[in-house]
Amino acid sequence: MTTTKPLYSSYVSIYPISKENSINTTLSDISGIASSFGFNIGKQSGDIFYIPDIIDSRKLKKTIINQKWESTTYSKSINLIDYWNLCDENNFSLIKIIKNLFSSEMKDIDSQSICLEQAIDLFTDRIEITEDDSGLIKIVIIMEEAKLASDIANFIAEYIKIFISEEVLINNRAYRNFIQSRLNESKLDLQKVENKLTDFRKKYPIVLDTPDLQLERGRLLRDVMSYQEIYLTLLAQFEIAKLEELKESPVINILDKAEPAVEKIWPKLLHLIFFGIIFGSLFSIFFIFVLF
């Protein structure tokens, strides 16, 4: 830690819910039949998101930084750029020098963008993610205020829940559209083989059957039955996909909500004693040097 300000940590623990939905269960029963007739009815993955990647995403970090947070230091809600004073005149002088040195390369970069990048880098150092073998994910936030740290940690947990729910809804809708298109194709193919069988029966009544005609009739009947099986299964699959689209299933369990820490994690008493000894020793050496 390079800051001299007190820091507090707060954590939230979440457990992702991973389960195969009914679409995948039913789908496995017909994939072989469908593929033999040139149909690829696709597959949905039970785990389509890796939560640590969401937490470490630039999108989430920008959302947190631009969010207005309640603070005991300020009278009104404030974003993290202003909270850390990243854009005030004193801190910003170095940025102005850099922009002047590289004016041609940085002419399109505004001051707010630079401040945002600084905030992202700083916040990246203030977040820790651990994942157990059991799948339990622990998110630790370190901030200058205990309640602010817990507020951000709880915000991340809710963000993950909403983000995954929305993405799953989009995925289910796309899958339902995909199944519907396959269903329409299957219906047309079924009609084609049914028409072939009907034309064959009209042209060759069963009373006039020869061994060759019986063989052809049996082949056409098998085609109709196979395509009918695919169509009926896809129809059932389409109804399941519609239900999946409407169903609201939990995506994560929040096991431990973040709470404000009672004690600060930085600086510790041991650190203060250590730095006090170092500073005292240096001051003593300097004093002796000046004295003699």
C-alpha positions as protocol buffer text, in pm:
chain_id: "A"
residue {
  index: 1
  type: MET
  ca { x: 0 y: 0 z: 0 }
}
residue {
  index: 2
  type: THR
  ca { x: 143 y: 337 z: -101 }
}
residue {
  index: 3
  type: THR
  ca { x: -127 y: 555 z: 51 }
}
residue {
  index: 4
  type: THR
  ca { x: -98 y: 703 z: 398 }
}
residue {
  index: 5
  type: LYS
  ca { x: -474 y: 716 z: 446 }
}
residue {
  index: 6
  type: PRO
  ca { x: -654 y: 450 z: 651 }
}
residue {
  index: 7
  type: LEU
  ca { x: -795 y: 171 z: 436 }
}
residue {
  index: 8
  type: TYR
  ca { x: -1079 y: -70 z: 508 }
}
residue {
  index: 9
  type: SER
  ca { x: -1166 y: -396 z: 337 }
}
residue {
  index: 10
  type: SER
  ca { x: -1504 y: -558 z: 286 }
}
residue {
  index: 11
  type: TYR
  ca { x: -1593 y: -873 z: 100 }
}
residue {
  index: 12
  type: VAL
  ca { x: -1890 y: -1046 z: -58 }
}
residue {
  index: 13
  type: SER
  ca { x: -1897 y: -1417 z: -139 }
}
residue {
  index: 14
  type: ILE
  ca { x: -2106 y: -1560 z: -420 }
}
residue {
  index: 15
  type: TYR
  ca { x: -2169 y: -1907 z: -552 }
}
residue {
  index: 16
  type: PRO
  ca { x: -2260 y: -1954 z: -920 }
}
residue {
  index: 17
  type: ILE
  ca { x: -2558 y: -2179 z: -993 }
}
residue {
  index: 18
  type: SER
  ca { x: -2461 y: -2421 z: -1268 }
}
residue {
  index: 19
  type: LYS
  ca { x: -2724 y: -2657 z: -1397 }
}
residue {
  index: 20
  type: GLU
  ca { x: -2823 y: -2799 z: -1729 }
}
residue {
  index: 21
  type: ASN
  ca { x: -3160 y: -2671 z: -1841 }
}
residue {
  index: 22
  type: SER
  ca { x: -3435 y: -2881 z: -1991 }
}
residue {
  index: 23
  type: ILE
  ca { x: -3342 y: -2771 z: -2341 }
}
residue {
  index: 24
  type: ASN
  ca { x: -3011 y: -2954 z: -2324 }
}
residue {
  index: 25
  type: THR
  ca { x: -3172 y: -3265 z: -2171 }
}
residue {
  index: 26
  type: THR
  ca { x: -3428 y: -3304 z: -2447 }
}
residue {
  index: 27
  type: LEU
  ca { x: -3184 y: -3200 z: -2715 }
}
residue {
  index: 28
  type: SER
  ca { x: -2951 y: -3495 z: -2656 }
}
residue {
  index: 29
  type: ASP
  ca { x: -3230 y: -3739 z: -2746 }
}
residue {
  index: 30
  type: ILE
  ca { x: -3261 y: -3619 z: -3106 }
}
residue {
  index: 31
  type: SER
  ca { x: -2921 y: -3481 z: -3204 }
}
residue {
  index: 32
  type: GLY
  ca { x: -2818 y: -3808 z: -3370 }
}
residue {
  index: 33
  type: ILE
  ca { x: -3135 y: -3837 z: -3577 }
}
residue {
  index: 34
  type: ALA
  ca { x: -3130 y: -3471 z: -3679 }
}
residue {
  index: 35
  type: SER
  ca { x: -2764 y: -3474 z: -3782 }
}
residue {
  index: 36
  type: SER
  ca { x: -2817 y: -3779 z: -4002 }
}
residue {
  index: 37
  type: PHE
  ca { x: -3063 y: -3574 z: -4206 }
}
residue {
  index: 38
  type: GLY
  ca { x: -2842 y: -3267 z: -4224 }
}
residue {
  index: 39
  type: PHE
  ca { x: -2990 y: -3078 z: -3928 }
}
residue {
  index: 40
  type: ASN
  ca { x: -2772 y: -2904 z: -3675 }
}
residue {
  index: 41
  type: ILE
  ca { x: -3005 y: -2802 z: -3393 }
}
residue {
  index: 42
  type: GLY
  ca { x: -2730 y: -2652 z: -3183 }
}
residue {
  index: 43
  type: LYS
  ca { x: -2657 y: -2669 z: -2816 }
}
residue {
  index: 44
  type: GLN
  ca { x: -2682 y: -2442 z: -2519 }
}
residue {
  index: 45
  type: SER
  ca { x: -2405 y: -2433 z: -2265 }
}
residue {
  index: 46
  type: GLY
  ca { x: -2486 y: -2457 z: -1897 }
}
residue {
  index: 47
  type: ASP
  ca { x: -2192 y: -2230 z: -1808 }
}
residue {
  index: 48
  type: ILE
  ca { x: -2178 y: -1940 z: -2053 }
}
residue {
  index: 49
  type: PHE
  ca { x: -2013 y: -1688 z: -1819 }
}
residue {
  index: 50
  type: TYR
  ca { x: -1697 y: -1692 z: -1611 }
}
residue {
  index: 51
  type: ILE
  ca { x: -1774 y: -1463 z: -1319 }
}
residue {
  index: 52
  type: PRO
  ca { x: -1414 y: -1350 z: -1241 }
}
residue {
  index: 53
  type: ASP
  ca { x: -1390 y: -1221 z: -1598 }
}
residue {
  index: 54
  type: ILE
  ca { x: -1706 y: -1015 z: -1544 }
}
residue {
  index: 55
  type: ILE
  ca { x: -1566 y: -872 z: -1221 }
}
residue {
  index: 56
  type: ASP
  ca { x: -1235 y: -785 z: -1388 }
}
residue {
  index: 57
  type: SER
  ca { x: -1403 y: -635 z: -1694 }
}
residue {
  index: 58
  type: ARG
  ca { x: -1342 y: -276 z: -1795 }
}
residue {
  index: 59
  type: LYS
  ca { x: -1718 y: -228 z: -1833 }
}
residue {
  index: 60
  type: LEU
  ca { x: -1785 y: -302 z: -1466 }
}
residue {
  index: 61
  type: LYS
  ca { x: -1493 y: -91 z: -1347 }
}
residue {
  index: 62
  type: LYS
  ca { x: -1613 y: 209 z: -1549 }
}
residue {
  index: 63
  type: THR
  ca { x: -1964 y: 162 z: -1410 }
}
residue {
  index: 64
  type: ILE
  ca { x: -1834 y: 158 z: -1053 }
}
residue {
  index: 65
  type: ILE
  ca { x: -1608 y: 459 z: -1107 }
}
residue {
  index: 66
  type: ASN
  ca { x: -1883 y: 671 z: -1265 }
}
residue {
  index: 67
  type: GLN
  ca { x: -2143 y: 563 z: -1008 }
}
residue {
  index: 68
  type: LYS
  ca { x: -2236 y: 821 z: -744 }
}
residue {
  index: 69
  type: TRP
  ca { x: -2148 y: 689 z: -398 }
}
residue {
  index: 70
  type: GLU
  ca { x: -2242 y: 809 z: -52 }
}
residue {
  index: 71
  type: SER
  ca { x: -1941 y: 920 z: 148 }
}
residue {
  index: 72
  type: THR
  ca { x: -1877 y: 1046 z: 498 }
}
residue {
  index: 73
  type: THR
  ca { x: -1603 y: 1269 z: 358 }
}
residue {
  index: 74
  type: TYR
  ca { x: -1833 y: 1460 z: 124 }
}
residue {
  index: 75
  type: SER
  ca { x: -2174 y: 1612 z: 184 }
}
residue {
  index: 76
  type: LYS
  ca { x: -2323 y: 1470 z: -137 }
}
residue {
  index: 77
  type: SER
  ca { x: -2285 y: 1156 z: -347 }
}
residue {
  index: 78
  type: ILE
  ca { x: -1969 y: 1154 z: -552 }
}
residue {
  index: 79
  type: ASN
  ca { x: -1800 y: 943 z: -818 }
}
residue {
  index: 80
  type: LEU
  ca { x: -1463 y: 783 z: -754 }
}
residue {
  index: 81
  type: ILE
  ca { x: -1270 y: 1017 z: -984 }
}
residue {
  index: 82
  type: ASP
  ca { x: -1375 y: 1313 z: -772 }
}
residue {
  index: 83
  type: TYR
  ca { x: -1351 y: 1108 z: -452 }
}
residue {
  index: 84
  type: TRP
  ca { x: -983 y: 1041 z: -519 }
}
residue {
  index: 85
  type: ASN
  ca { x: -927 y: 1398 z: -647 }
}
residue {
  index: 86
  type: LEU
  ca { x: -775 y: 1264 z: -966 }
}
residue {
  index: 87
  type: CYS
  ca { x: -876 y: 1566 z: -1173 }
}
residue {
  index: 88
  type: ASP
  ca { x: -800 y: 1853 z: -939 }
}
residue {
  index: 89
  type: GLU
  ca { x: -544 y: 2116 z: -1043 }
}
residue {
  index: 90
  type: ASN
  ca { x: -264 y: 1991 z: -818 }
}
residue {
  index: 91
  type: ASN
  ca { x: -283 y: 1630 z: -931 }
}
residue {
  index: 92
  type: PHE
  ca { x: -351 y: 1728 z: -1287 }
}
residue {
  index: 93
  type: SER
  ca { x: -38 y: 1933 z: -1348 }
}
residue {
  index: 94
  type: LEU
  ca { x: 166 y: 1623 z: -1435 }
}
residue {
  index: 95
  type: ILE
  ca { x: -96 y: 1519 z: -1689 }
}
residue {
  index: 96
  type: LYS
  ca { x: -77 y: 1863 z: -1850 }
}
residue {
  index: 97
  type: ILE
  ca { x: 301 y: 1830 z: -1882 }
}
residue {
  index: 98
  type: ILE
  ca { x: 266 y: 1487 z: -2042 }
}
residue {
  index: 99
  type: LYS
  ca { x: 5 y: 1615 z: -2284 }
}
residue {
  index: 100
  type: ASN
  ca { x: 230 y: 1906 z: -2381 }
}
residue {
  index: 101
  type: LEU
  ca { x: 524 y: 1673 z: -2443 }
}
residue {
  index: 102
  type: PHE
  ca { x: 315 y: 1440 z: -2659 }
}
residue {
  index: 103
  type: SER
  ca { x: 63 y: 1688 z: -2792 }
}
residue {
  index: 104
  type: SER
  ca { x: 49 y: 1538 z: -3141 }
}
residue {
  index: 105
  type: GLU
  ca { x: -22 y: 1188 z: -3012 }
}
residue {
  index: 106
  type: MET
  ca { x: -258 y: 1295 z: -2734 }
}
residue {
  index: 107
  type: LYS
  ca { x: -448 y: 1581 z: -2896 }
}
residue {
  index: 108
  type: ASP
  ca { x: -763 y: 1372 z: -2918 }
}
residue {
  index: 109
  type: ILE
  ca { x: -740 y: 1252 z: -2556 }
}
residue {
  index: 110
  type: ASP
  ca { x: -940 y: 1471 z: -2320 }
}
residue {
  index: 111
  type: SER
  ca { x: -856 y: 1525 z: -1956 }
}
residue {
  index: 112
  type: GLN
  ca { x: -1157 y: 1327 z: -1833 }
}
residue {
  index: 113
  type: SER
  ca { x: -1044 y: 1019 z: -2026 }
}
residue {
  index: 114
  type: ILE
  ca { x: -701 y: 1037 z: -1865 }
}
residue {
  index: 115
  type: CYS
  ca { x: -860 y: 1071 z: -1522 }
}
residue {
  index: 116
  type: LEU
  ca { x: -1079 y: 771 z: -1597 }
}
residue {
  index: 117
  type: GLU
  ca { x: -776 y: 561 z: -1689 }
}
residue {
  index: 118
  type: GLN
  ca { x: -607 y: 662 z: -1364 }
}
residue {
  index: 119
  type: ALA
  ca { x: -920 y: 568 z: -1170 }
}
residue {
  index: 120
  type: ILE
  ca { x: -940 y: 229 z: -1342 }
}
residue {
  index: 121
  type: ASP
  ca { x: -576 y: 156 z: -1256 }
}
residue {
  index: 122
  type: LEU
  ca { x: -627 y: 263 z: -896 }
}
residue {
  index: 123
  type: PHE
  ca { x: -949 y: 64 z: -855 }
}
residue {
  index: 124
  type: THR
  ca { x: -784 y: -243 z: -1008 }
}
residue {
  index: 125
  type: ASP
  ca { x: -538 y: -234 z: -717 }
}
residue {
  index: 126
  type: ARG
  ca { x: -829 y: -206 z: -473 }
}
residue {
  index: 127
  type: ILE
  ca { x: -1012 y: -523 z: -578 }
}
residue {
  index: 128
  type: GLU
  ca { x: -914 y: -883 z: -506 }
}
residue {
  index: 129
  type: ILE
  ca { x: -1084 y: -1192 z: -649 }
}
residue {
  index: 130
  type: THR
  ca { x: -1035 y: -1545 z: -517 }
}
residue {
  index: 131
  type: GLU
  ca { x: -1204 y: -1863 z: -637 }
}
residue {
  index: 132
  type: ASP
  ca { x: -1212 y: -2186 z: -436 }
}
residue {
  index: 133
  type: ASP
  ca { x: -1212 y: -2534 z: -584 }
}
residue {
  index: 134
  type: SER
  ca { x: -1576 y: -2561 z: -477 }
}
residue {
  index: 135
  type: GLY
  ca { x: -1664 y: -2268 z: -704 }
}
residue {
  index: 136
  type: LEU
  ca { x: -1709 y: -2015 z: -423 }
}
residue {
  index: 137
  type: ILE
  ca { x: -1597 y: -1669 z: -537 }
}
residue {
  index: 138
  type: LYS
  ca { x: -1485 y: -1407 z: -287 }
}
residue {
  index: 139
  type: ILE
  ca { x: -1467 y: -1041 z: -390 }
}
residue {
  index: 140
  type: VAL
  ca { x: -1268 y: -811 z: -162 }
}
residue {
  index: 141
  type: ILE
  ca { x: -1289 y: -432 z: -196 }
}
residue {
  index: 142
  type: ILE
  ca { x: -1043 y: -198 z: -27 }
}
residue {
  index: 143
  type: MET
  ca { x: -1141 y: 166 z: 20 }
}
residue {
  index: 144
  type: GLU
  ca { x: -1075 y: 466 z: 242 }
}
residue {
  index: 145
  type: GLU
  ca { x: -1417 y: 428 z: 408 }
}
residue {
  index: 146
  type: ALA
  ca { x: -1556 y: 108 z: 557 }
}
residue {
  index: 147
  type: LYS
  ca { x: -1914 y: 162 z: 437 }
}
residue {
  index: 148
  type: LEU
  ca { x: -1799 y: 266 z: 91 }
}
residue {
  index: 149
  type: ALA
  ca { x: -1603 y: -58 z: 58 }
}
residue {
  index: 150
  type: SER
  ca { x: -1907 y: -267 z: 155 }
}
residue {
  index: 151
  type: ASP
  ca { x: -2137 y: -65 z: -74 }
}
residue {
  index: 152
  type: ILE
  ca { x: -1912 y: -129 z: -373 }
}
residue {
  index: 153
  type: ALA
  ca { x: -1877 y: -500 z: -292 }
}
residue {
  index: 154
  type: ASN
  ca { x: -2255 y: -544 z: -267 }
}
residue {
  index: 155
  type: PHE
  ca { x: -2301 y: -341 z: -586 }
}
residue {
  index: 156
  type: ILE
  ca { x: -2070 y: -581 z: -772 }
}
residue {
  index: 157
  type: ALA
  ca { x: -2270 y: -884 z: -655 }
}
residue {
  index: 158
  type: GLU
  ca { x: -2598 y: -730 z: -772 }
}
residue {
  index: 159
  type: TYR
  ca { x: -2437 y: -619 z: -1099 }
}
residue {
  index: 160
  type: ILE
  ca { x: -2324 y: -976 z: -1171 }
}
residue {
  index: 161
  type: LYS
  ca { x: -2672 y: -1110 z: -1098 }
}
residue {
  index: 162
  type: ILE
  ca { x: -2844 y: -859 z: -1328 }
}
residue {
  index: 163
  type: PHE
  ca { x: -2581 y: -884 z: -1602 }
}
residue {
  index: 164
  type: ILE
  ca { x: -2593 y: -1264 z: -1625 }
}
residue {
  index: 165
  type: SER
  ca { x: -2974 y: -1271 z: -1606 }
}
residue {
  index: 166
  type: GLU
  ca { x: -3000 y: -1027 z: -1897 }
}
residue {
  index: 167
  type: GLU
  ca { x: -2742 y: -1213 z: -2103 }
}
residue {
  index: 168
  type: VAL
  ca { x: -2913 y: -1547 z: -2036 }
}
residue {
  index: 169
  type: LEU
  ca { x: -3242 y: -1395 z: -2151 }
}
residue {
  index: 170
  type: ILE
  ca { x: -3078 y: -1278 z: -2473 }
}
residue {
  index: 171
  type: ASN
  ca { x: -2921 y: -1621 z: -2520 }
}
residue {
  index: 172
  type: ASN
  ca { x: -3251 y: -1801 z: -2462 }
}
residue {
  index: 173
  type: ARG
  ca { x: -3431 y: -1571 z: -2705 }
}
residue {
  index: 174
  type: ALA
  ca { x: -3168 y: -1633 z: -2972 }
}
residue {
  index: 175
  type: TYR
  ca { x: -3192 y: -2007 z: -2912 }
}
residue {
  index: 176
  type: ARG
  ca { x: -3570 y: -2001 z: -2940 }
}
residue {
  index: 177
  type: ASN
  ca { x: -3540 y: -1818 z: -3274 }
}
residue {
  index: 178
  type: PHE
  ca { x: -3283 y: -2074 z: -3386 }
}
residue {
  index: 179
  type: ILE
  ca { x: -3511 y: -2367 z: -3299 }
}
residue {
  index: 180
  type: GLN
  ca { x: -3804 y: -2195 z: -3470 }
}
residue {
  index: 181
  type: SER
  ca { x: -3607 y: -2162 z: -3794 }
}
residue {
  index: 182
  type: ARG
  ca { x: -3511 y: -2531 z: -3776 }
}
residue {
  index: 183
  type: LEU
  ca { x: -3873 y: -2617 z: -3705 }
}
residue {
  index: 184
  type: ASN
  ca { x: -3988 y: -2432 z: -4018 }
}
residue {
  index: 185
  type: GLU
  ca { x: -3724 y: -2609 z: -4227 }
}
residue {
  index: 186
  type: SER
  ca { x: -3825 y: -2944 z: -4082 }
}
residue {
  index: 187
  type: LYS
  ca { x: -4191 y: -2878 z: -4161 }
}
residue {
  index: 188
  type: LEU
  ca { x: -4108 y: -2807 z: -4526 }
}
residue {
  index: 189
  type: ASP
  ca { x: -3892 y: -3121 z: -4551 }
}
residue {
  index: 190
  type: LEU
  ca { x: -4169 y: -3328 z: -4395 }
}
residue {
  index: 191
  type: GLN
  ca { x: -4420 y: -3193 z: -4645 }
}
residue {
  index: 192
  type: LYS
  ca { x: -4186 y: -3283 z: -4932 }
}
residue {
  index: 193
  type: VAL
  ca { x: -4146 y: -3648 z: -4829 }
}
residue {
  index: 194
  type: GLU
  ca { x: -4521 y: -3672 z: -4754 }
}
residue {
  index: 195
  type: ASN
  ca { x: -4598 y: -3542 z: -5103 }
}
residue {
  index: 196
  type: LYS
  ca { x: -4357 y: -3794 z: -5251 }
}
residue {
  index: 197
  type: LEU
  ca { x: -4530 y: -4077 z: -5066 }
}
residue {
  index: 198
  type: THR
  ca { x: -4874 y: -3950 z: -5171 }
}
residue {
  index: 199
  type: ASP
  ca { x: -4771 y: -3927 z: -5537 }
}
residue {
  index: 200
  type: PHE
  ca { x: -4621 y: -4276 z: -5520 }
}
residue {
  index: 201
  type: ARG
  ca { x: -4942 y: -4421 z: -5372 }
}
residue {
  index: 202
  type: LYS
  ca { x: -5152 y: -4256 z: -5640 }
}
residue {
  index: 203
  type: LYS
  ca { x: -4926 y: -4382 z: -5915 }
}
residue {
  index: 204
  type: TYR
  ca { x: -4875 y: -4730 z: -5772 }
}
residue {
  index: 205
  type: PRO
  ca { x: -5175 y: -4861 z: -5573 }
}
residue {
  index: 206
  type: ILE
  ca { x: -5082 y: -5122 z: -5315 }
}
residue {
  index: 207
  type: VAL
  ca { x: -5273 y: -5394 z: -5502 }
}
residue {
  index: 208
  type: LEU
  ca { x: -5026 y: -5358 z: -5793 }
}
residue {
  index: 209
  type: ASP
  ca { x: -4717 y: -5385 z: -5571 }
}
residue {
  index: 210
  type: THR
  ca { x: -4412 y: -5571 z: -5695 }
}
residue {
  index: 211
  type: PRO
  ca { x: -4105 y: -5645 z: -5480 }
}
residue {
  index: 212
  type: ASP
  ca { x: -3931 y: -5336 z: -5617 }
}
residue {
  index: 213
  type: LEU
  ca { x: -4238 y: -5119 z: -5553 }
}
residue {
  index: 214
  type: GLN
  ca { x: -4270 y: -5258 z: -5201 }
}
residue {
  index: 215
  type: LEU
  ca { x: -3905 y: -5169 z: -5136 }
}
residue {
  index: 216
  type: GLU
  ca { x: -3955 y: -4814 z: -5263 }
}
residue {
  index: 217
  type: ARG
  ca { x: -4280 y: -4776 z: -5068 }
}
residue {
  index: 218
  type: GLY
  ca { x: -4105 y: -4887 z: -4748 }
}
residue {
  index: 219
  type: ARG
  ca { x: -3821 y: -4642 z: -4806 }
}
residue {
  index: 220
  type: LEU
  ca { x: -4064 y: -4353 z: -4852 }
}
residue {
  index: 221
  type: LEU
  ca { x: -4256 y: -4455 z: -4539 }
}
residue {
  index: 222
  type: ARG
  ca { x: -3932 y: -4460 z: -4337 }
}
residue {
  index: 223
  type: ASP
  ca { x: -3844 y: -4114 z: -4465 }
}
residue {
  index: 224
  type: VAL
  ca { x: -4183 y: -3980 z: -4360 }
}
residue {
  index: 225
  type: MET
  ca { x: -4156 y: -4138 z: -4015 }
}
residue {
  index: 226
  type: SER
  ca { x: -3802 y: -4006 z: -3962 }
}
residue {
  index: 227
  type: TYR
  ca { x: -3884 y: -3652 z: -4070 }
}
residue {
  index: 228
  type: GLN
  ca { x: -4204 y: -3665 z: -3868 }
}
residue {
  index: 229
  type: GLU
  ca { x: -4005 y: -3765 z: -3559 }
}
residue {
  index: 230
  type: ILE
  ca { x: -3765 y: -3476 z: -3613 }
}
residue {
  index: 231
  type: TYR
  ca { x: -4051 y: -3231 z: -3663 }
}
residue {
  index: 232
  type: LEU
  ca { x: -4243 y: -3343 z: -3353 }
}
residue {
  index: 233
  type: THR
  ca { x: -3930 y: -3332 z: -3138 }
}
residue {
  index: 234
  type: LEU
  ca { x: -3837 y: -2987 z: -3267 }
}
residue {
  index: 235
  type: LEU
  ca { x: -4194 y: -2876 z: -3198 }
}
residue {
  index: 236
  type: ALA
  ca { x: -4162 y: -2995 z: -2838 }
}
residue {
  index: 237
  type: GLN
  ca { x: -3819 y: -2835 z: -2821 }
}
residue {
  index: 238
  type: PHE
  ca { x: -3965 y: -2506 z: -2943 }
}
residue {
  index: 239
  type: GLU
  ca { x: -4224 y: -2507 z: -2666 }
}
residue {
  index: 240
  type: ILE
  ca { x: -3952 y: -2577 z: -2409 }
}
residue {
  index: 241
  type: ALA
  ca { x: -3742 y: -2293 z: -2552 }
}
residue {
  index: 242
  type: LYS
  ca { x: -4036 y: -2055 z: -2514 }
}
residue {
  index: 243
  type: LEU
  ca { x: -4075 y: -2159 z: -2150 }
}
residue {
  index: 244
  type: GLU
  ca { x: -3701 y: -2116 z: -2089 }
}
residue {
  index: 245
  type: GLU
  ca { x: -3721 y: -1766 z: -2233 }
}
residue {
  index: 246
  type: LEU
  ca { x: -3999 y: -1671 z: -1992 }
}
residue {
  index: 247
  type: LYS
  ca { x: -3857 y: -1851 z: -1689 }
}
residue {
  index: 248
  type: GLU
  ca { x: -3659 y: -1652 z: -1434 }
}
residue {
  index: 249
  type: SER
  ca { x: -3395 y: -1877 z: -1280 }
}
residue {
  index: 250
  type: PRO
  ca { x: -3140 y: -1767 z: -1019 }
}
residue {
  index: 251
  type: VAL
  ca { x: -2789 y: -1740 z: -1163 }
}
residue {
  index: 252
  type: ILE
  ca { x: -2587 y: -1684 z: -844 }
}
residue {
  index: 253
  type: ASN
  ca { x: -2632 y: -1724 z: -471 }
}
residue {
  index: 254
  type: ILE
  ca { x: -2499 y: -1443 z: -255 }
}
residue {
  index: 255
  type: LEU
  ca { x: -2376 y: -1631 z: 52 }
}
residue {
  index: 256
  type: ASP
  ca { x: -2222 y: -1341 z: 246 }
}
residue {
  index: 257
  type: LYS
  ca { x: -2326 y: -983 z: 188 }
}
residue {
  index: 258
  type: ALA
  ca { x: -2057 y: -724 z: 246 }
}
residue {
  index: 259
  type: GLU
  ca { x: -2062 y: -540 z: 578 }
}
residue {
  index: 260
  type: PRO
  ca { x: -1861 y: -235 z: 686 }
}
residue {
  index: 261
  type: ALA
  ca { x: -1535 y: -334 z: 852 }
}
residue {
  index: 262
  type: VAL
  ca { x: -1479 y: -243 z: 1216 }
}
residue {
  index: 263
  type: GLU
  ca { x: -1100 y: -220 z: 1196 }
}
residue {
  index: 264
  type: LYS
  ca { x: -883 y: -71 z: 924 }
}
residue {
  index: 265
  type: ILE
  ca { x: -638 y: -291 z: 734 }
}
residue {
  index: 266
  type: TRP
  ca { x: -390 y: -10 z: 672 }
}
residue {
  index: 267
  type: PRO
  ca { x: -190 y: 130 z: 836 }
}
residue {
  index: 268
  type: LYS
  ca { x: -147 y: -132 z: 1109 }
}
residue {
  index: 269
  type: LEU
  ca { x: 2 y: -47 z: 1446 }
}
residue {
  index: 270
  type: LEU
  ca { x: 309 y: -254 z: 1360 }
}
residue {
  index: 271
  type: HIS
  ca { x: 358 y: -51 z: 1043 }
}
residue {
  index: 272
  type: LEU
  ca { x: 332 y: 274 z: 1237 }
}
residue {
  index: 273
  type: ILE
  ca { x: 590 y: 154 z: 1490 }
}
residue {
  index: 274
  type: PHE
  ca { x: 824 y: 39 z: 1213 }
}
residue {
  index: 275
  type: PHE
  ca { x: 800 y: 363 z: 1019 }
}
residue {
  index: 276
  type: GLY
  ca { x: 831 y: 558 z: 1344 }
}
residue {
  index: 277
  type: ILE
  ca { x: 1157 y: 381 z: 1425 }
}
residue {
  index: 278
  type: ILE
  ca { x: 1292 y: 438 z: 1073 }
}
residue {
  index: 279
  type: PHE
  ca { x: 1189 y: 804 z: 1073 }
}
residue {
  index: 280
  type: GLY
  ca { x: 1326 y: 855 z: 1425 }
}
residue {
  index: 281
  type: SER
  ca { x: 1658 y: 696 z: 1332 }
}
residue {
  index: 282
  type: LEU
  ca { x: 1693 y: 908 z: 1019 }
}
residue {
  index: 283
  type: PHE
  ca { x: 1603 y: 1221 z: 1213 }
}
residue {
  index: 284
  type: SER
  ca { x: 1859 y: 1136 z: 1483 }
}
residue {
  index: 285
  type: ILE
  ca { x: 2133 y: 1081 z: 1224 }
}
residue {
  index: 286
  type: PHE
  ca { x: 2045 y: 1408 z: 1054 }
}
residue {
  index: 287
  type: PHE
  ca { x: 2043 y: 1592 z: 1388 }
}
residue {
  index: 288
  type: ILE
  ca { x: 2384 y: 1451 z: 1485 }
}
residue {
  index: 289
  type: PHE
  ca { x: 2523 y: 1539 z: 1143 }
}
residue {
  index: 290
  type: VAL
  ca { x: 2401 y: 1900 z: 1175 }
}
residue {
  index: 291
  type: LEU
  ca { x: 2522 y: 1926 z: 1535 }
}
residue {
  index: 292
  type: PHE
  ca { x: 2877 y: 1816 z: 1460 }
}
